[in-house]
């Protein structure tokens, strides 16, 4: 090994060690929000996550979790560390990729560089790799249990391996590098599909190495072939082969009468036979290229075979089994992500398009007793041709989306967007806001952690900014240094090696702008999506590294010594990642953050034994799954995700036992809720039940598919309807008392009958399930709604809600105060919130709680503290009310969790318990913040993007006005009202 290689290896591993230590120190110690809780739970027990799954990631994460032994609290940090470790390996291969390219530019592939050149090459690798280490988006995904760190690792590895092949292409055994790359591509499919986007860059490395004189024709062919390879893998292999196997299976079982799985084995025999024939042909004709291509294809399939874990594990009916992909038919649907629908890409409808017809599409099969049965047909919407267009970027007709479109382009309701407006939206929002903004976050600076936060330019100050922005730990200013160094590196590489510059440019484009174009994103996203483009930021970091060479070239006139110049330039440029690390540390350090899991446990602790809890998805559910599956916390509770209750596979799972939870009391059979059946039941009034209908009678008619409920449909089978909005449910008082469904002090108020109007013009399958559980349960198990679920799913049952913490329990007692959502059961709620709930580190101002924390869970929790305190006040217990409010502001003080839109309502009860000073402090702090925020947004040209912030501050001012009047502060109320009108009147 040469001295250069030794230095290159040692420094590469040193950079790896730095990255690994950084990610280890800033690692989230438990399951973070969004998908992490689901991935940790599914990895720990090899369960089936949301489509299209990440089976190879799950397998590796499962291995990491085994090091926890019997200590389940170590499972989450170990799986999180997997992301940190593979991210550090990504940095390692980035370092080596940069040094390979830098060496080629300085001395060529084979010549041995001088010490000065070696120092410069190592400096370029270190600067580029460390800049990527501390880049905002990559650092974020490196410290939590997500697939993006491992996906970036595969992209980095195959890019480095192709560069290594380039240096060994003249050797007889060089093809082994190509086969290894193919295998890694196959494995990466089991993590995320982003890795496939590196293929065009790899193809051009191959083309330029094999061709002495590249031509325009050859360049076009290489681009087309590499794009075709992506298409073949993305559609031909991943869903294509299983789809073909599925067609064989259905044909041989349904038409020939063979037993289940026969068609799959016949397909496999034919497929393997074709591959064997191809190998024999390539050997017989001494065709090395064909042989290598076939080997690569086979190794892609071997890597892709990790997907077999999905149907294998699903067949065991695990507790998390999303889409139930246990047979070939459901597995293909899982791979195709059919539940998410499609977005038009090159041609499709505009947002104004109206459906003029529906055509019957492909049949939907389910596995029957002895064959696959057609249960429904996919319906394909037919639009008026005049509403169709090329590149439909403004396509979503959701009312909220239409309003958001208007923030970017001046479209009118009902008026078809022009091609210019579509392109304008694409450039401004889809490319500008959803890609370039993220790019500049990583290499110029980030304004804050507020949703839609902008770019922080070097000259911007914090003067006049809202505190939410100015004091944000995510306000990071890199002074454009990474960006400028990257541009210098790009220019230098174009001057010195146009081919490699083009290759890096392809990687930059396909992993960045091409994704933004392909996703065709609507104008609203639930969170920032910058992590999607980490591959593009990886490519730009190569240019940052090569910028070291460019700066050295500029200084060559002033510093003649190669060694001195390399040392000076390296030290200067190392300041770039150092600045990035210093600026980003406080907002990427998650080492003491626990509330994502604490909030889940708090919700579960709100519930009585053997409860059923209806929740939203994502942050309302995934932490609960983690708590139950990994830590074994409250496994007697059954979590029922409302959006999933619209699917037959999930209802089936709810009817099975899960740990300590018995099956849910659902009386409907599969025929009543199979996909395509009772998905949507519109209100079609029947005069004979206009005044109301017994709920059990209605459900009996639904289960019988009774013709009295049937409504004819065009081009489809008849569907059932909702004949009335008013329902009654008789109450078995003995059962209520026997199961302690109502506290003893309210048992005298138990009703003979529930009577309510659901207030909906149609119900979905999930609502039908809720009604079925309500009717069938007979008060045996406590039934709750999470307080964060949408009131549209409550079915107007609020008069029968009982608040016991972070959940509403349905009880057969009417709330005497119809203005409040749920009767506060003080003793139960007090015990839950004051004794059972956990608030680890929410009071620590040094911990960064980003927008997903500040805007979601704490406000809801503060509101529940307020409800409990006011309930005690109404009961005349000021001491308890004061104690509750003190606990609220102790566990969630303003210094760590800033006052939110629920905080002003505390002013009156604080004053009532003698805490006038605290009440006035809240009023003063919040009025100043609201005034400052509204003043800023009034002059911000992008204020439309921050409607949530603006509306929140208007709401705060309105509450403060009422509170000031309640405290007798008329002058203060007038001032606040004047402030409100000053800004509201100008909107």
CSV table of N, CA and C in Angstrom, one decimal, residues 271-341:
chain,number,residue,atom,x,y,z
A,271,UNK,N,-39.3,-18.4,-15.2
A,271,UNK,CA,-38.4,-17.3,-15.1
A,271,UNK,C,-36.9,-17.7,-14.8
A,272,UNK,N,-36.8,-18.6,-13.9
A,272,UNK,CA,-35.4,-19.2,-13.6
A,272,UNK,C,-34.9,-19.9,-14.8
A,273,UNK,N,-35.7,-20.6,-15.5
A,273,UNK,CA,-35.3,-21.3,-16.8
A,273,UNK,C,-34.8,-20.3,-17.8
A,274,UNK,N,-35.5,-19.2,-18.0
A,274,UNK,CA,-35.0,-18.2,-18.9
A,274,UNK,C,-33.7,-17.6,-18.5
A,275,UNK,N,-33.5,-17.3,-17.3
A,275,UNK,CA,-32.2,-16.8,-16.8
A,275,UNK,C,-31.1,-17.8,-17.0
A,276,UNK,N,-31.3,-19.1,-16.7
A,276,UNK,CA,-30.3,-20.1,-16.9
A,276,UNK,C,-30.0,-20.2,-18.4
A,277,UNK,N,-31.0,-20.2,-19.3
A,277,UNK,CA,-30.8,-20.2,-20.7
A,277,UNK,C,-29.9,-19.0,-21.1
A,278,UNK,N,-30.2,-17.8,-20.6
A,278,UNK,CA,-29.4,-16.7,-20.9
A,278,UNK,C,-27.9,-16.8,-20.5
A,279,UNK,N,-27.7,-17.4,-19.3
A,279,UNK,CA,-26.3,-17.7,-18.9
A,279,UNK,C,-25.6,-18.7,-19.8
A,280,UNK,N,-26.3,-19.7,-20.2
A,280,UNK,CA,-25.7,-20.8,-21.1
A,280,UNK,C,-25.4,-20.1,-22.4
A,281,UNK,N,-26.3,-19.3,-22.9
A,281,UNK,CA,-26.1,-18.6,-24.2
A,281,UNK,C,-24.8,-17.7,-24.2
A,282,UNK,N,-24.7,-16.9,-23.1
A,282,UNK,CA,-23.6,-16.0,-22.9
A,282,UNK,C,-22.3,-16.8,-22.9
A,283,UNK,N,-22.3,-17.9,-22.2
A,283,UNK,CA,-21.0,-18.7,-22.1
A,283,UNK,C,-20.7,-19.4,-23.4
A,284,UNK,N,-21.7,-19.9,-24.1
A,284,UNK,CA,-21.5,-20.6,-25.3
A,284,UNK,C,-20.9,-19.6,-26.4
A,285,UNK,N,-21.4,-18.4,-26.4
A,285,UNK,CA,-21.0,-17.4,-27.3
A,285,UNK,C,-19.9,-16.5,-26.8
A,286,UNK,N,-19.4,-16.8,-25.6
A,286,UNK,CA,-18.3,-16.0,-25.0
A,286,UNK,C,-18.6,-14.5,-25.0
A,287,UNK,N,-19.9,-14.2,-24.6
A,287,UNK,CA,-20.3,-12.8,-24.6
A,287,UNK,C,-20.2,-12.3,-23.1
A,288,UNK,N,-19.1,-11.7,-22.9
A,288,UNK,CA,-18.8,-11.2,-21.5
A,288,UNK,C,-19.8,-10.1,-21.0
A,289,UNK,N,-20.2,-9.2,-22.0
A,289,UNK,CA,-21.1,-8.2,-21.6
A,289,UNK,C,-22.5,-8.7,-21.2
A,290,UNK,N,-23.0,-9.7,-22.0
A,290,UNK,CA,-24.3,-10.3,-21.6
A,290,UNK,C,-24.2,-11.1,-20.3
A,291,UNK,N,-23.1,-11.8,-20.1
A,291,UNK,CA,-22.9,-12.5,-18.9
A,291,UNK,C,-22.9,-11.6,-17.7
A,292,UNK,N,-22.2,-10.5,-17.8
A,292,UNK,CA,-22.1,-9.5,-16.7
A,292,UNK,C,-23.4,-8.9,-16.4
A,293,UNK,N,-24.1,-8.6,-17.5
A,293,UNK,CA,-25.5,-8.0,-17.4
A,293,UNK,C,-26.4,-8.9,-16.7
A,294,UNK,N,-26.4,-10.2,-17.1
A,294,UNK,CA,-27.3,-11.2,-16.4
A,294,UNK,C,-26.9,-11.4,-15.0
A,295,UNK,N,-25.6,-11.4,-14.7
A,295,UNK,CA,-25.2,-11.6,-13.3
A,295,UNK,C,-25.7,-10.4,-12.5
A,296,UNK,N,-25.5,-9.2,-13.1
A,296,UNK,CA,-26.0,-8.0,-12.4
A,296,UNK,C,-27.5,-8.0,-12.1
A,297,UNK,N,-28.2,-8.5,-13.1
A,297,UNK,CA,-29.7,-8.6,-13.0
A,297,UNK,C,-30.0,-9.6,-11.9
A,298,UNK,N,-29.3,-10.7,-11.8
A,298,UNK,CA,-29.6,-11.7,-10.8
A,298,UNK,C,-29.3,-11.2,-9.4
A,299,UNK,N,-28.2,-10.4,-9.3
A,299,UNK,CA,-27.8,-9.9,-8.0
A,299,UNK,C,-28.7,-8.8,-7.6
A,300,UNK,N,-29.3,-8.0,-8.5
A,300,UNK,CA,-30.3,-7.1,-8.1
A,300,UNK,C,-31.5,-7.8,-7.5
A,301,UNK,N,-31.9,-9.0,-8.2
A,301,UNK,CA,-33.0,-9.8,-7.7
A,301,UNK,C,-32.7,-10.4,-6.3
A,302,UNK,N,-31.4,-10.8,-6.1
A,302,UNK,CA,-31.1,-11.3,-4.8
A,302,UNK,C,-31.2,-10.3,-3.7
A,303,UNK,N,-30.7,-9.1,-4.0
A,303,UNK,CA,-30.9,-8.0,-3.1
A,303,UNK,C,-32.4,-7.6,-2.8
A,304,UNK,N,-33.2,-7.6,-3.9
A,304,UNK,CA,-34.6,-7.3,-3.9
A,304,UNK,C,-35.3,-8.4,-3.1
A,305,UNK,N,-34.8,-9.6,-3.0
A,305,UNK,CA,-35.5,-10.7,-2.3
A,305,UNK,C,-35.7,-10.4,-0.8
A,306,UNK,N,-35.1,-9.4,-0.3
A,306,UNK,CA,-35.4,-9.0,1.1
A,306,UNK,C,-36.9,-8.7,1.3
A,307,UNK,N,-37.6,-8.4,0.2
A,307,UNK,CA,-39.0,-8.1,0.2
A,307,UNK,C,-39.8,-9.3,0.6
A,308,UNK,N,-39.2,-10.5,0.5
A,308,UNK,CA,-40.0,-11.7,0.9
A,308,UNK,C,-40.4,-11.7,2.3
A,309,UNK,N,-39.7,-11.0,3.1
A,309,UNK,CA,-40.0,-10.9,4.5
A,309,UNK,C,-41.4,-10.3,4.7
A,310,UNK,N,-41.9,-9.4,3.8
A,310,UNK,CA,-43.2,-8.8,4.0
A,310,UNK,C,-44.3,-9.8,4.0
A,311,UNK,N,-44.5,-10.6,2.9
A,311,UNK,CA,-45.6,-11.6,2.9
A,311,UNK,C,-45.4,-12.7,3.9
A,312,UNK,N,-44.1,-13.1,4.2
A,312,UNK,CA,-43.9,-14.1,5.2
A,312,UNK,C,-44.3,-13.7,6.6
A,313,UNK,N,-44.0,-12.5,7.0
A,313,UNK,CA,-44.4,-12.0,8.3
A,313,UNK,C,-45.9,-11.7,8.3
A,314,UNK,N,-46.4,-11.2,7.2
A,314,UNK,CA,-47.8,-10.9,7.2
A,314,UNK,C,-48.7,-12.1,7.4
A,315,UNK,N,-48.2,-13.3,6.9
A,315,UNK,CA,-48.9,-14.5,7.0
A,315,UNK,C,-49.1,-14.9,8.4
A,316,UNK,N,-48.3,-14.4,9.3
A,316,UNK,CA,-48.4,-14.8,10.7
A,316,UNK,C,-49.4,-13.8,11.5
A,317,UNK,N,-50.0,-12.9,10.7
A,317,UNK,CA,-51.0,-12.0,11.3
A,317,UNK,C,-50.4,-11.2,12.5
A,318,UNK,N,-49.3,-10.5,12.3
A,318,UNK,CA,-48.7,-9.7,13.4
A,318,UNK,C,-49.6,-8.6,13.8
A,319,UNK,N,-49.3,-8.0,15.0
A,319,UNK,CA,-50.1,-6.9,15.5
A,319,UNK,C,-50.1,-5.7,14.7
A,320,UNK,N,-49.0,-5.4,14.0
A,320,UNK,CA,-49.0,-4.3,13.0
A,320,UNK,C,-48.8,-5.0,11.6
A,321,UNK,N,-49.8,-5.0,10.8
A,321,UNK,CA,-49.8,-5.7,9.5
A,321,UNK,C,-50.5,-4.8,8.5
A,322,UNK,N,-49.9,-3.8,8.1
A,322,UNK,CA,-50.5,-2.8,7.2
A,322,UNK,C,-50.7,-3.3,5.8
A,323,UNK,N,-51.9,-3.3,5.4
A,323,UNK,CA,-52.4,-3.8,4.1
A,323,UNK,C,-52.5,-5.3,4.0
A,324,UNK,N,-52.1,-6.0,5.0
A,324,UNK,CA,-52.2,-7.4,5.1
A,324,UNK,C,-51.7,-8.1,3.8
A,325,UNK,N,-50.4,-7.8,3.4
A,325,UNK,CA,-49.9,-8.3,2.1
A,325,UNK,C,-49.4,-9.8,2.2
A,326,UNK,N,-50.3,-10.7,2.6
A,326,UNK,CA,-49.8,-12.1,2.9
A,326,UNK,C,-50.0,-13.0,1.6
A,327,UNK,N,-50.7,-12.5,0.6
A,327,UNK,CA,-50.8,-13.3,-0.6
A,327,UNK,C,-50.4,-12.4,-1.8
A,328,UNK,N,-50.2,-13.0,-2.9
A,328,UNK,CA,-49.6,-12.3,-4.0
A,328,UNK,C,-50.4,-11.2,-4.5
A,329,UNK,N,-51.8,-11.3,-4.4
A,329,UNK,CA,-52.6,-10.2,-4.8
A,329,UNK,C,-52.5,-8.9,-4.0
A,330,UNK,N,-52.6,-9.1,-2.7
A,330,UNK,CA,-52.4,-8.0,-1.7
A,330,UNK,C,-51.0,-7.5,-1.7
A,331,UNK,N,-50.0,-8.4,-1.9
A,331,UNK,CA,-48.6,-8.0,-1.9
A,331,UNK,C,-48.3,-7.1,-3.1
A,332,UNK,N,-48.9,-7.3,-4.2
A,332,UNK,CA,-48.7,-6.5,-5.4
A,332,UNK,C,-49.3,-5.1,-5.1
A,333,UNK,N,-50.5,-5.1,-4.5
A,333,UNK,CA,-51.1,-3.8,-4.2
A,333,UNK,C,-50.2,-3.0,-3.2
A,334,UNK,N,-49.6,-3.7,-2.3
A,334,UNK,CA,-48.7,-3.1,-1.3
A,334,UNK,C,-47.5,-2.5,-2.0
A,335,UNK,N,-46.9,-3.2,-2.9
A,335,UNK,CA,-45.7,-2.7,-3.6
A,335,UNK,C,-46.1,-1.5,-4.5
A,336,UNK,N,-47.2,-1.5,-5.0
A,336,UNK,CA,-47.6,-0.4,-5.9
A,336,UNK,C,-48.2,0.8,-5.1
A,337,UNK,N,-48.2,0.7,-3.8
A,337,UNK,CA,-48.7,1.8,-3.0
A,337,UNK,C,-50.1,2.3,-3.4
A,338,UNK,N,-51.0,1.4,-3.8
A,338,UNK,CA,-52.2,1.7,-4.3
A,338,UNK,C,-53.1,2.6,-3.4
A,339,UNK,N,-52.9,2.4,-2.1
A,339,UNK,CA,-53.7,3.1,-1.1
A,339,UNK,C,-53.5,4.6,-1.2
A,340,UNK,N,-52.3,5.0,-1.7
A,340,UNK,CA,-52.0,6.5,-1.8
A,340,UNK,C,-52.5,7.1,-3.0
A,341,UNK,N,-53.0,6.4,-4.0
A,341,UNK,CA,-53.5,7.0,-5.2
A,341,UNK,C,-52.3,7.5,-6.1
